[in-house]
Tab-separated table of C-alpha atoms in Angstrom:
chain	number	residue	atom	x	y	z
C	34	GLY	CA	-22.408	-53.010	-70.924
C	35	GLY	CA	-22.401	-55.123	-73.504
C	36	LEU	CA	-22.722	-52.826	-76.743
C	37	ASN	CA	-18.759	-53.843	-77.578
C	38	TRP	CA	-16.963	-56.860	-77.668
C	39	ILE	CA	-13.103	-57.016	-77.496
C	40	GLN	CA	-11.978	-61.091	-78.024
C	41	GLN	CA	-9.916	-62.661	-75.849
C	42	SER	CA	-7.840	-65.715	-76.180
C	43	THR	CA	-7.104	-67.334	-72.383
C	44	ASN	CA	-4.742	-69.760	-74.810
C	45	ILE	CA	-7.337	-73.063	-74.459
C	46	THR	CA	-8.002	-74.903	-76.953
C	47	ASN	CA	-10.895	-76.596	-75.197
C	48	VAL	CA	-14.450	-75.160	-76.251
C	49	LEU	CA	-15.850	-72.978	-72.917
C	50	ILE	CA	-18.980	-73.504	-71.972
C	51	SER	CA	-20.651	-71.847	-68.655
C	52	ILE	CA	-19.089	-68.585	-66.992
C	53	GLU	CA	-19.808	-67.514	-63.830
C	54	PHE	CA	-18.899	-63.775	-62.156
C	55	PHE	CA	-18.879	-62.933	-58.144
C	56	SER	CA	-17.945	-60.400	-56.595
C	57	TYR	CA	-17.310	-60.175	-52.642
C	58	THR	CA	-15.953	-56.960	-50.053
C	59	ASP	CA	-12.837	-58.071	-48.383
C	60	ARG	CA	-11.464	-57.133	-44.540
C	61	ASN	CA	-9.903	-54.037	-46.843
C	62	ASN	CA	-13.535	-53.106	-47.792
C	63	ASN	CA	-12.030	-54.013	-50.946
C	64	ILE	CA	-14.714	-55.432	-53.565
C	65	VAL	CA	-13.377	-58.562	-55.164
C	66	LYS	CA	-14.322	-59.585	-58.769
C	67	ILE	CA	-14.096	-63.129	-59.387
C	68	GLU	CA	-14.743	-65.207	-62.748
C	69	LEU	CA	-15.194	-68.713	-63.455
C	70	ILE	CA	-15.124	-70.320	-67.073
C	71	THR	CA	-15.927	-74.001	-67.178
C	72	GLY	CA	-15.555	-75.915	-70.916
C	73	GLU	CA	-14.827	-79.630	-72.250
C	74	ASN	CA	-12.216	-82.334	-70.710
C	75	GLY	CA	-12.881	-80.770	-67.309
C	76	LEU	CA	-11.417	-77.353	-67.675
C	77	ILE	CA	-11.898	-75.084	-65.396
C	78	LEU	CA	-10.137	-71.214	-65.516
C	79	LYS	CA	-9.820	-68.397	-62.850
C	80	SER	CA	-9.536	-64.714	-63.712
C	81	THR	CA	-9.253	-61.664	-60.596
C	82	ASP	CA	-8.578	-59.411	-63.080
C	83	ASP	CA	-12.176	-58.789	-64.820
C	84	GLY	CA	-10.629	-61.223	-67.344
C	85	SER	CA	-7.296	-60.007	-68.981
C	86	SER	CA	-5.436	-62.958	-67.867
C	87	TRP	CA	-6.631	-66.534	-66.422
C	88	ARG	CA	-5.264	-69.338	-64.262
C	89	LEU	CA	-5.608	-72.511	-65.238
C	90	ILE	CA	-7.570	-74.899	-61.827
C	91	GLN	CA	-7.194	-78.227	-61.068
C	92	SER	CA	-10.791	-79.967	-61.882
C	93	GLY	CA	-9.638	-83.637	-60.550
C	94	THR	CA	-11.966	-84.806	-63.773
C	95	THR	CA	-11.592	-85.242	-67.564
C	96	GLU	CA	-15.704	-85.039	-68.014
C	97	ASN	CA	-16.851	-82.165	-69.788
C	98	LEU	CA	-18.563	-78.953	-67.450
C	99	ASN	CA	-21.558	-77.738	-68.847
C	100	ASP	CA	-22.361	-74.949	-65.958
C	101	ILE	CA	-21.297	-73.454	-62.749
C	102	VAL	CA	-23.117	-71.393	-60.055
C	103	ALA	CA	-22.022	-69.434	-57.053
C	104	CYS	CA	-23.569	-70.156	-53.950
C	105	SER	CA	-22.193	-67.868	-52.033
C	106	ARG	CA	-18.477	-66.920	-51.338
C	107	ASP	CA	-18.724	-70.555	-48.919
C	108	MET	CA	-20.031	-72.354	-51.855
C	109	PHE	CA	-19.197	-72.948	-55.944
C	110	PHE	CA	-21.049	-75.805	-57.967
C	111	ILE	CA	-19.854	-77.450	-61.351
C	112	CYS	CA	-21.736	-80.094	-62.662
C	113	GLY	CA	-20.626	-82.062	-66.062
C	114	ASN	CA	-21.503	-85.234	-67.524
C	115	ASN	CA	-21.530	-88.460	-66.249
C	116	GLY	CA	-23.048	-87.907	-63.113
C	117	THR	CA	-20.307	-84.814	-62.275
C	118	LEU	CA	-20.800	-82.363	-59.864
C	119	LEU	CA	-18.046	-80.192	-57.569
C	120	SER	CA	-17.828	-77.861	-54.531
C	121	SER	CA	-15.542	-75.241	-53.926
C	122	ILE	CA	-15.245	-73.394	-50.366
C	123	ASP	CA	-12.472	-71.271	-51.653
C	124	LEU	CA	-13.890	-69.111	-53.958
C	125	GLY	CA	-12.956	-71.886	-56.950
C	126	GLU	CA	-9.166	-73.044	-56.205
C	127	THR	CA	-9.713	-76.049	-55.488
C	128	TRP	CA	-12.872	-78.660	-55.960
C	129	GLN	CA	-14.007	-81.620	-54.766
C	130	PRO	CA	-16.574	-84.091	-56.208
C	131	ILE	CA	-19.897	-85.070	-54.402
C	132	ASP	CA	-20.948	-88.488	-55.394
C	133	LEU	CA	-24.930	-88.586	-56.433
C	134	LYS	CA	-24.210	-92.664	-57.152
C	135	SER	CA	-25.235	-91.462	-60.956
C	136	THR	CA	-23.832	-91.394	-64.400
C	137	ILE	CA	-26.624	-89.401	-65.983
C	138	ASP	CA	-25.019	-86.419	-67.766
C	139	LEU	CA	-25.974	-82.886	-65.607
C	140	ASN	CA	-26.515	-80.186	-67.754
C	141	ASN	CA	-27.466	-77.004	-65.790
C	142	LEU	CA	-28.050	-75.547	-62.361
C	143	ALA	CA	-29.337	-72.884	-60.486
C	144	THR	CA	-29.597	-71.627	-57.247
C	145	LEU	CA	-32.615	-70.032	-55.249
C	146	GLY	CA	-33.122	-67.041	-52.793
C	147	GLN	CA	-33.015	-66.574	-48.766
C	148	SER	CA	-36.160	-68.519	-47.267
C	149	THR	CA	-38.072	-68.008	-44.263
C	150	MET	CA	-37.988	-71.549	-43.661
C	151	VAL	CA	-35.141	-73.262	-41.798
C	152	LYS	CA	-33.693	-75.995	-43.891
C	153	THR	CA	-35.431	-75.937	-47.641
C	154	ILE	CA	-33.755	-76.744	-51.039
C	155	ASN	CA	-30.987	-74.248	-52.083
C	156	THR	CA	-29.622	-75.493	-55.356
C	157	VAL	CA	-30.578	-77.471	-57.899
C	158	ALA	CA	-28.747	-79.860	-61.038
C	159	VAL	CA	-30.598	-80.615	-64.024
C	160	GLY	CA	-29.941	-83.763	-66.152
C	161	ASP	CA	-30.776	-86.189	-68.464
C	162	ASN	CA	-33.427	-88.437	-68.488
C	163	GLY	CA	-35.569	-86.587	-66.507
C	164	THR	CA	-32.876	-86.191	-63.535
C	165	ILE	CA	-33.306	-83.610	-60.619
C	166	PHE	CA	-30.932	-83.997	-57.919
C	167	ALA	CA	-31.483	-80.844	-54.991
C	168	THR	CA	-30.161	-80.137	-51.748
C	169	ILE	CA	-30.892	-78.612	-48.271
C	170	ASN	CA	-27.498	-77.840	-47.106
C	171	MET	CA	-24.921	-78.253	-49.564
C	172	VAL	CA	-23.959	-80.875	-49.128
C	173	GLU	CA	-26.364	-84.163	-48.627
C	174	TRP	CA	-27.785	-84.471	-52.214
C	175	PHE	CA	-31.597	-86.050	-53.477
C	176	GLN	CA	-32.966	-87.074	-56.425
C	177	ALA	CA	-36.306	-85.352	-56.879
C	178	THR	CA	-40.015	-87.518	-58.415
C	179	VAL	CA	-40.591	-85.261	-61.740
C	180	PRO	CA	-43.825	-86.261	-64.942
C	181	THR	CA	-40.414	-86.961	-67.510
C	182	ASN	CA	-37.938	-89.159	-69.310
C	183	ASP	CA	-37.237	-86.240	-71.379
C	184	ASN	CA	-33.530	-84.488	-71.367
C	185	ILE	CA	-33.453	-80.999	-69.085
C	186	LEU	CA	-31.147	-79.108	-70.594
C	187	SER	CA	-31.786	-75.946	-69.119
C	188	ILE	CA	-33.545	-73.739	-65.189
C	189	ALA	CA	-34.065	-70.718	-64.293
C	190	SER	CA	-35.533	-69.586	-60.840
C	191	VAL	CA	-37.057	-66.825	-59.399
C	192	ASP	CA	-38.125	-66.379	-55.209
C	193	ASN	CA	-39.590	-69.943	-54.829
C	194	ILE	CA	-40.165	-70.553	-58.509
C	195	LEU	CA	-38.292	-73.010	-60.664
C	196	VAL	CA	-38.843	-73.579	-64.196
C	197	CYS	CA	-36.974	-76.041	-66.445
C	198	GLY	CA	-36.770	-76.971	-70.291
C	199	THR	CA	-36.520	-80.232	-72.668
C	200	ASN	CA	-35.472	-81.589	-75.217
C	201	THR	CA	-38.826	-82.314	-76.254
C	202	GLY	CA	-40.215	-78.704	-75.693
C	203	THR	CA	-42.182	-79.861	-72.085
C	204	ILE	CA	-41.848	-77.589	-69.055
C	205	LEU	CA	-41.161	-78.577	-65.593
C	206	ARG	CA	-42.390	-76.228	-63.440
C	207	SER	CA	-42.007	-76.148	-59.120
C	208	ILE	CA	-43.301	-73.545	-56.860
C	209	ASP	CA	-42.119	-74.875	-53.556
C	210	ARG	CA	-38.847	-75.232	-54.215
C	211	GLY	CA	-37.715	-77.465	-56.596
C	212	TYR	CA	-39.844	-80.499	-54.005
C	213	ASN	CA	-43.028	-81.004	-56.783
C	214	TRP	CA	-43.038	-81.468	-59.703
C	215	THR	CA	-45.825	-80.158	-62.668
C	216	ALA	CA	-45.637	-80.676	-66.404
C	217	ALA	CA	-46.524	-77.886	-68.868
C	218	SER	CA	-46.738	-77.516	-72.687
C	219	SER	CA	-45.398	-74.682	-73.993
C	220	GLY	CA	-46.394	-75.080	-77.642
C	221	ILE	CA	-43.036	-76.336	-79.268
C	222	THR	CA	-41.618	-79.643	-79.351
C	223	ALA	CA	-38.100	-78.876	-79.269
C	224	ASN	CA	-34.743	-78.374	-77.781
C	225	ILE	CA	-34.944	-75.035	-74.945
C	226	PHE	CA	-31.532	-74.466	-74.759
C	227	ASP	CA	-31.947	-72.011	-72.043
C	228	LEU	CA	-34.147	-69.791	-69.940
C	229	VAL	CA	-34.089	-66.634	-67.666
C	230	PHE	CA	-36.351	-64.952	-65.991
C	231	LEU	CA	-37.025	-61.159	-66.945
C	232	ASN	CA	-39.086	-60.413	-63.593
C	233	ALA	CA	-41.163	-62.697	-60.843
C	234	SER	CA	-43.342	-63.999	-63.493
C	235	THR	CA	-42.401	-62.828	-67.192
C	236	VAL	CA	-39.782	-66.058	-68.373
C	237	MET	CA	-38.009	-66.136	-71.775
C	238	GLY	CA	-36.476	-69.368	-73.672
C	239	SER	CA	-34.630	-69.832	-76.821
C	240	SER	CA	-34.628	-73.003	-78.947
C	241	GLU	CA	-34.639	-74.497	-82.202
C	242	ASN	CA	-34.961	-72.886	-85.997
C	243	GLY	CA	-34.929	-68.796	-84.523
C	244	ILE	CA	-37.433	-69.353	-82.308
C	245	MET	CA	-38.674	-68.063	-78.687
C	246	ILE	CA	-41.187	-68.777	-76.111
C	247	ARG	CA	-42.114	-66.492	-73.381
C	248	SER	CA	-44.183	-66.135	-70.680
C	249	THR	CA	-45.987	-63.947	-67.966
C	250	ASN	CA	-47.274	-66.204	-65.501
C	251	SER	CA	-44.338	-68.197	-64.455
C	252	GLY	CA	-44.532	-70.885	-67.018
C	253	TYR	CA	-47.769	-72.027	-67.222
C	254	ASN	CA	-48.742	-70.654	-70.372
C	255	TRP	CA	-46.688	-70.000	-73.357
C	256	LEU	CA	-46.467	-67.922	-76.812
C	257	THR	CA	-44.475	-69.109	-79.252
C	258	ILE	CA	-42.368	-66.464	-80.717
C	259	THR	CA	-40.325	-66.176	-84.362
C	260	THR	CA	-38.022	-64.406	-84.746
C	261	PRO	CA	-35.519	-62.601	-87.768
C	262	SER	CA	-32.801	-65.808	-87.618
C	263	THR	CA	-33.547	-69.752	-88.701
C	264	ASP	CA	-30.630	-70.690	-86.252
C	265	ASP	CA	-30.972	-72.627	-82.475
C	266	LEU	CA	-30.596	-70.137	-80.276
C	267	LEU	CA	-28.153	-71.559	-77.643
C	268	ALA	CA	-28.598	-69.166	-75.336
C	269	VAL	CA	-31.011	-65.932	-74.254
C	270	ASN	CA	-30.318	-63.054	-71.017
C	271	PHE	CA	-31.683	-59.704	-70.203
C	272	GLY	CA	-30.338	-56.983	-68.955
C	273	SER	CA	-33.358	-55.135	-67.910
C	274	GLU	CA	-36.858	-56.286	-68.380
C	275	THR	CA	-36.688	-54.971	-72.251
C	276	PHE	CA	-33.805	-54.937	-73.177
C	277	GLY	CA	-32.190	-58.898	-74.066
C	278	ILE	CA	-30.322	-60.683	-76.033
C	279	SER	CA	-30.017	-64.323	-77.677
C	280	THR	CA	-26.891	-65.627	-79.362
C	281	SER	CA	-27.696	-67.303	-82.928
C	282	GLY	CA	-25.788	-68.427	-85.634
C	283	PRO	CA	-22.602	-68.315	-86.569
C	284	GLY	CA	-21.446	-64.150	-86.403
C	285	PHE	CA	-24.920	-63.465	-85.433
C	286	GLU	CA	-26.977	-61.823	-82.927
C	287	LEU	CA	-30.633	-60.726	-81.523
C	288	TYR	CA	-31.540	-58.491	-79.389
C	289	THR	CA	-34.682	-56.841	-78.277
C	290	THR	CA	-36.037	-53.337	-76.717
C	291	ASN	CA	-39.400	-54.883	-76.153
């Protein structure tokens, strides 16, 4: 998938920031697909027909909503500006605010896989000024201690490992699901807009001026990669370990097959 694209209007003028896909099997053994989009000014859109039509969902906020993640059928989270954190237990139909007692902008979310531990971190939200919030029960959240005050822009996870990118190029890394964090150098001093794990050890990151970064030891050491673009690369994702796409300037994208 992803070779050909069709432009479609949502009839919304808000900037669209994040999208999440989720599917489950209902009691009649039918596969139900859900798409949720978040955007500026508290926007939430929902589709149940593969994006052919979209329905406006009330968020209860006018803050920009920067990321959305589906942890399970019974728990979705959205994070946004001014300390906004929302939860849904009904597949995104209704949303409830979680009071973090913070006004820090939250930029990205990550959910972790199953663990043999009875109580362990399962979802993490990252934001400005070195802010990381985590939860072990999806209800109560606590703030983790991290070795930076940089704005944390991105986060990726695999197994028990979390890797974050900041606005200064600093990497934050946790190998215990977010309880403890160490800082590492990415080799650049620019925004790390997005991060993605290709497998258990390889991580790719996108940055400014056409720069990508790559780690083959789960974020401990990094190699700087120069691409054909000089634009900011705001997002990166991989459909396999060798095929990846990154968004570049207006009308451009980058792709790799190796």
